[in-house]
Amino acid sequence: MPEAPFPPAVNEAVRALLARASVPPRQLHDPAPDAAALSLAVAAATRAPDHGGLRPWRFVGIQGEARAAFGELLARAMQARAPETPEARLDLERLKPLRSPLVVAAGATIRAHPKIPAWEQEATAAAGIMNFLNALDAMGFGCCWLSSAALQDPAIKGALGFAETDRLLGWIYVGTPEAGRPRPERPAPDGFWRDWQPA
Ligand SMILES: Cc1cc2nc3c(=O)[nH]c(=O)nc-3n(C[C@H](O)[C@H](O)[C@H](O)COP(=O)(O)O)c2cc1C
């Protein structure tokens, strides 16, 4: 395992991977990536390993005025799941998509397949989401991958065009970071690797 500082042989692509960091949604502002940048990020997603070529990656962008309408949908779905939810909590849910200029609902279409179980298709989609984040981060945008109970809500999945059998894997908040990229402390790689030896 190379120790930081990394040897000169570490190229730009690896440097970009090592510098990536999430940016909190409220620190993300206009401009959001344009169609060309998003297309590159989706293309990066489709480079994820994909057993059987099932292509499970799905990204649904919610931006501009659609964010407020989606927030309303999130609040109504939350109320339907838990009718006693206080109005203040519903308001929080309603305002969530407005924190960043772009929210991406990232999911996986899951097909019944004799050899490729759902978890492999989810792994491919999740690997694609990571490529999507890395590509946007490398282009100077900021991202944050969040979850919430709404990911499991059939009403939300349906409104976004996902089937009941599909999986919504996250809300990706995207924009331009107000103060560059955070530089959180990262763990040393050594603790995550060991060589196996025969007994
Ligand atoms: C599937 C998934 C769901 C996540 N959901 C949340 C979440 O709901 N809230 C949260 O604070 N972080 C969540 N995270 C973690 C953040 O995306 C992020 O990784 C974390 O803030 C640490 O920042 P870093 O990516 O720079 O290490 C989630 C990550 C993944 C992969």
Tab-separated table of C-alpha atoms and ligand atoms in Angstrom:
chain	number	residue	atom	x	y	z
A	1	MET	CA	0.000	0.000	0.000
A	2	PRO	CA	1.531	3.340	-0.954
A	3	GLU	CA	1.835	5.839	1.886
A	4	ALA	CA	0.912	9.496	1.381
A	5	PRO	CA	2.477	11.538	-0.149
A	6	PHE	CA	1.859	9.344	-3.151
A	7	PRO	CA	4.695	8.488	-5.516
A	8	PRO	CA	5.013	10.499	-8.761
A	9	ALA	CA	3.702	7.505	-10.701
A	10	VAL	CA	0.236	8.138	-9.239
A	11	ASN	CA	-1.537	9.742	-12.135
A	12	GLU	CA	-4.212	12.402	-12.327
A	13	ALA	CA	-7.089	9.946	-12.343
A	14	VAL	CA	-5.952	8.374	-9.074
A	15	ARG	CA	-5.282	11.807	-7.568
A	16	ALA	CA	-8.861	12.790	-8.430
A	17	LEU	CA	-10.217	9.627	-6.776
A	18	LEU	CA	-8.161	10.316	-3.642
A	19	ALA	CA	-9.324	13.945	-3.443
A	20	ARG	CA	-13.060	13.227	-3.837
A	21	ALA	CA	-15.207	14.281	-0.912
A	22	SER	CA	-18.907	14.777	-0.313
A	23	VAL	CA	-20.218	18.330	-0.061
A	24	PRO	CA	-23.256	18.950	2.203
A	25	PRO	CA	-26.375	19.783	0.125
A	26	ARG	CA	-26.745	23.311	1.574
A	27	GLN	CA	-23.231	24.203	0.381
A	28	LEU	CA	-24.130	23.372	-3.221
A	29	HIS	CA	-25.234	26.245	-5.433
A	30	ASP	CA	-25.775	27.188	-9.058
A	31	PRO	CA	-24.557	26.380	-11.577
A	32	ALA	CA	-25.575	22.749	-11.612
A	33	PRO	CA	-23.783	20.650	-14.230
A	34	ASP	CA	-25.217	21.254	-17.698
A	35	ALA	CA	-26.537	18.526	-19.996
A	36	ALA	CA	-23.076	17.831	-21.453
A	37	ALA	CA	-21.467	17.392	-18.025
A	38	LEU	CA	-24.348	15.188	-16.837
A	39	SER	CA	-24.048	13.110	-19.981
A	40	LEU	CA	-20.345	12.527	-19.228
A	41	ALA	CA	-21.174	11.556	-15.645
A	42	VAL	CA	-23.844	9.097	-16.805
A	43	ALA	CA	-21.387	7.699	-19.359
A	44	ALA	CA	-18.906	7.188	-16.484
A	45	ALA	CA	-21.657	5.360	-14.573
A	46	THR	CA	-22.105	2.943	-17.456
A	47	ARG	CA	-18.430	1.897	-17.147
A	48	ALA	CA	-19.253	0.054	-13.923
A	49	PRO	CA	-18.841	-3.732	-14.154
A	50	ASP	CA	-22.142	-5.247	-15.239
A	51	HIS	CA	-22.657	-9.025	-15.062
A	52	GLY	CA	-24.706	-10.126	-18.052
A	53	GLY	CA	-24.875	-6.615	-19.504
A	54	LEU	CA	-28.212	-5.909	-17.792
A	55	ARG	CA	-27.524	-2.132	-17.670
A	56	PRO	CA	-29.432	-1.418	-14.444
A	57	TRP	CA	-28.278	2.249	-14.052
A	58	ARG	CA	-31.099	4.799	-13.861
A	59	PHE	CA	-30.752	8.509	-13.021
A	60	VAL	CA	-33.732	10.840	-12.749
A	61	GLY	CA	-32.870	14.550	-12.504
A	62	ILE	CA	-35.051	16.917	-10.487
A	63	GLN	CA	-34.165	20.567	-10.981
A	64	GLY	CA	-35.636	24.059	-11.238
A	65	GLU	CA	-39.289	24.323	-10.279
A	66	ALA	CA	-39.694	20.541	-10.318
A	67	ARG	CA	-37.795	20.486	-6.990
A	68	ALA	CA	-40.619	22.236	-5.115
A	69	ALA	CA	-43.222	19.939	-6.669
A	70	PHE	CA	-41.105	16.928	-5.711
A	71	GLY	CA	-40.743	18.274	-2.157
A	72	GLU	CA	-44.523	18.463	-1.937
A	73	LEU	CA	-44.706	14.858	-3.104
A	74	LEU	CA	-42.152	13.812	-0.457
A	75	ALA	CA	-44.147	15.564	2.281
A	76	ARG	CA	-47.435	13.997	1.201
A	77	ALA	CA	-45.849	10.553	0.989
A	78	MET	CA	-44.371	10.979	4.474
A	79	GLN	CA	-47.800	11.955	5.825
A	80	ALA	CA	-49.355	8.914	4.148
A	81	ARG	CA	-46.698	6.649	5.736
A	82	ALA	CA	-47.095	8.253	9.174
A	83	PRO	CA	-50.278	10.360	9.480
A	84	GLU	CA	-49.273	11.679	12.946
A	85	THR	CA	-46.130	13.378	11.588
A	86	PRO	CA	-45.981	16.979	12.901
A	87	GLU	CA	-46.372	19.726	10.328
A	88	ALA	CA	-42.861	21.031	11.111
A	89	ARG	CA	-41.354	17.668	10.142
A	90	LEU	CA	-43.403	17.619	6.934
A	91	ASP	CA	-42.061	21.090	6.143
A	92	LEU	CA	-38.496	19.827	6.535
A	93	GLU	CA	-39.246	17.017	4.098
A	94	ARG	CA	-40.913	19.480	1.711
A	95	LEU	CA	-37.849	21.729	1.641
A	96	LYS	CA	-35.221	19.001	1.230
A	97	PRO	CA	-34.963	19.077	-2.588
A	98	LEU	CA	-34.537	22.876	-2.533
A	99	ARG	CA	-31.187	22.625	-0.743
A	100	SER	CA	-29.217	22.125	-4.000
A	101	PRO	CA	-29.823	23.143	-7.609
A	102	LEU	CA	-30.067	19.522	-8.732
A	103	VAL	CA	-31.258	16.361	-7.002
A	104	VAL	CA	-30.802	13.053	-8.785
A	105	ALA	CA	-32.879	10.029	-7.874
A	106	ALA	CA	-30.444	7.185	-8.531
A	107	GLY	CA	-31.743	3.672	-8.829
A	108	ALA	CA	-31.485	0.238	-10.327
A	109	THR	CA	-33.874	-1.576	-12.590
A	110	ILE	CA	-33.957	-5.129	-11.271
A	111	ARG	CA	-34.741	-7.965	-13.645
A	112	ALA	CA	-35.585	-11.533	-12.757
A	113	HIS	CA	-32.613	-13.474	-14.109
A	114	PRO	CA	-31.722	-17.156	-13.679
A	115	LYS	CA	-28.003	-16.463	-13.015
A	116	ILE	CA	-27.737	-12.855	-11.883
A	117	PRO	CA	-29.411	-12.177	-8.526
A	118	ALA	CA	-30.853	-8.791	-7.562
A	119	TRP	CA	-27.870	-7.989	-5.309
A	120	GLU	CA	-25.480	-8.136	-8.257
A	121	GLN	CA	-27.692	-5.760	-10.226
A	122	GLU	CA	-27.823	-3.403	-7.223
A	123	ALA	CA	-24.032	-3.637	-6.883
A	124	THR	CA	-23.639	-2.671	-10.541
A	125	ALA	CA	-25.997	0.281	-10.093
A	126	ALA	CA	-24.222	1.392	-6.886
A	127	ALA	CA	-20.825	1.134	-8.601
A	128	GLY	CA	-22.295	3.267	-11.382
A	129	ILE	CA	-23.470	5.880	-8.879
A	130	MET	CA	-19.933	6.027	-7.478
A	131	ASN	CA	-18.534	6.606	-10.971
A	132	PHE	CA	-21.197	9.301	-11.458
A	133	LEU	CA	-20.060	11.049	-8.243
A	134	ASN	CA	-16.383	10.704	-9.111
A	135	ALA	CA	-16.915	12.144	-12.597
A	136	LEU	CA	-18.868	15.166	-11.316
A	137	ASP	CA	-16.360	15.747	-8.507
A	138	ALA	CA	-13.470	15.582	-11.003
A	139	MET	CA	-15.247	18.190	-13.167
A	140	GLY	CA	-15.365	20.579	-10.181
A	141	PHE	CA	-18.937	19.970	-9.058
A	142	GLY	CA	-19.932	18.869	-5.591
A	143	CYS	CA	-22.156	15.901	-4.730
A	144	CYS	CA	-23.690	14.241	-1.718
A	145	TRP	CA	-25.280	10.773	-1.727
A	146	LEU	CA	-28.086	10.632	0.847
A	147	SER	CA	-30.815	8.176	1.765
A	148	SER	CA	-34.220	8.511	3.398
A	149	ALA	CA	-37.302	6.403	4.075
A	150	ALA	CA	-38.799	7.772	0.845
A	151	LEU	CA	-36.388	5.560	-1.144
A	152	GLN	CA	-38.495	2.564	-0.094
A	153	ASP	CA	-41.863	4.219	-0.652
A	154	PRO	CA	-43.736	2.697	-3.631
A	155	ALA	CA	-45.585	6.021	-4.189
A	156	ILE	CA	-42.285	7.887	-4.593
A	157	LYS	CA	-40.762	5.163	-6.749
A	158	GLY	CA	-43.850	5.163	-8.943
A	159	ALA	CA	-43.883	8.971	-9.282
A	160	LEU	CA	-40.261	8.807	-10.475
A	161	GLY	CA	-41.047	6.117	-13.022
A	162	PHE	CA	-39.525	3.172	-11.160
A	163	ALA	CA	-41.299	-0.181	-10.954
A	164	GLU	CA	-42.095	-1.750	-7.562
A	165	THR	CA	-39.404	-4.354	-8.230
A	166	ASP	CA	-36.750	-1.688	-8.938
A	167	ARG	CA	-34.550	-0.238	-6.204
A	168	LEU	CA	-34.063	3.443	-5.462
A	169	LEU	CA	-30.526	3.622	-4.078
A	170	GLY	CA	-30.098	7.265	-3.183
A	171	TRP	CA	-30.679	10.959	-3.538
A	172	ILE	CA	-27.660	12.587	-5.114
A	173	TYR	CA	-27.512	16.316	-4.344
A	174	VAL	CA	-25.425	18.134	-6.958
A	175	GLY	CA	-24.196	21.690	-7.549
A	176	THR	CA	-21.155	23.923	-7.386
A	177	PRO	CA	-19.540	23.891	-3.924
A	178	GLU	CA	-19.523	27.316	-2.263
A	179	ALA	CA	-16.086	26.823	-0.722
A	180	GLY	CA	-14.403	24.139	-2.804
A	181	ARG	CA	-14.201	20.560	-1.713
A	182	PRO	CA	-13.932	19.583	1.971
A	183	ARG	CA	-10.716	17.797	2.988
A	184	PRO	CA	-11.865	15.348	5.655
A	185	GLU	CA	-9.329	13.181	7.426
A	186	ARG	CA	-9.189	9.788	5.720
A	187	PRO	CA	-8.244	6.441	7.245
A	188	ALA	CA	-4.915	4.818	6.408
A	189	PRO	CA	-5.468	2.152	3.748
A	190	ASP	CA	-3.546	-0.553	5.631
A	191	GLY	CA	-6.476	-1.535	7.834
A	192	PHE	CA	-8.608	-2.464	4.840
A	193	TRP	CA	-6.247	-4.903	3.180
A	194	ARG	CA	-4.689	-8.197	4.137
A	195	ASP	CA	-3.027	-10.967	2.165
A	196	TRP	CA	-4.544	-14.379	2.556
A	197	GLN	CA	-2.195	-17.266	3.211
A	198	PRO	CA	-3.101	-20.959	3.056
A	199	ALA	CA	-3.395	-22.529	6.534
B	1	LIG	C1	-26.150	4.534	0.079
B	1	LIG	C2	-25.675	5.707	0.880
B	1	LIG	C3	-26.561	6.427	1.648
B	1	LIG	C4	-26.135	7.483	2.435
B	1	LIG	N1	-27.053	8.173	3.165
B	1	LIG	C5	-26.636	9.178	3.960
B	1	LIG	C6	-27.587	9.928	4.725
B	1	LIG	O1	-28.801	9.718	4.625
B	1	LIG	N2	-27.116	10.888	5.565
B	1	LIG	C7	-25.761	11.168	5.675
B	1	LIG	O2	-25.397	12.043	6.452
B	1	LIG	N3	-24.855	10.497	4.914
B	1	LIG	C8	-25.250	9.523	4.082
B	1	LIG	N4	-24.340	8.841	3.318
B	1	LIG	C9	-22.904	9.197	3.445
B	1	LIG	C10	-22.528	10.435	2.629
B	1	LIG	O3	-22.853	10.252	1.266
B	1	LIG	C11	-20.998	10.704	2.703
B	1	LIG	O4	-20.300	9.592	2.254
B	1	LIG	C12	-20.564	11.071	4.107
B	1	LIG	O5	-21.120	12.324	4.426
B	1	LIG	C13	-19.039	11.163	4.258
B	1	LIG	O6	-18.476	12.034	3.294
B	1	LIG	P1	-17.364	11.498	2.292
B	1	LIG	O7	-18.094	10.835	1.145
B	1	LIG	O8	-16.585	12.708	1.870
B	1	LIG	O9	-16.494	10.544	3.034
B	1	LIG	C14	-24.747	7.821	2.483
B	1	LIG	C15	-23.847	7.108	1.680
B	1	LIG	C16	-24.299	6.064	0.897
B	1	LIG	C17	-23.305	5.301	0.044
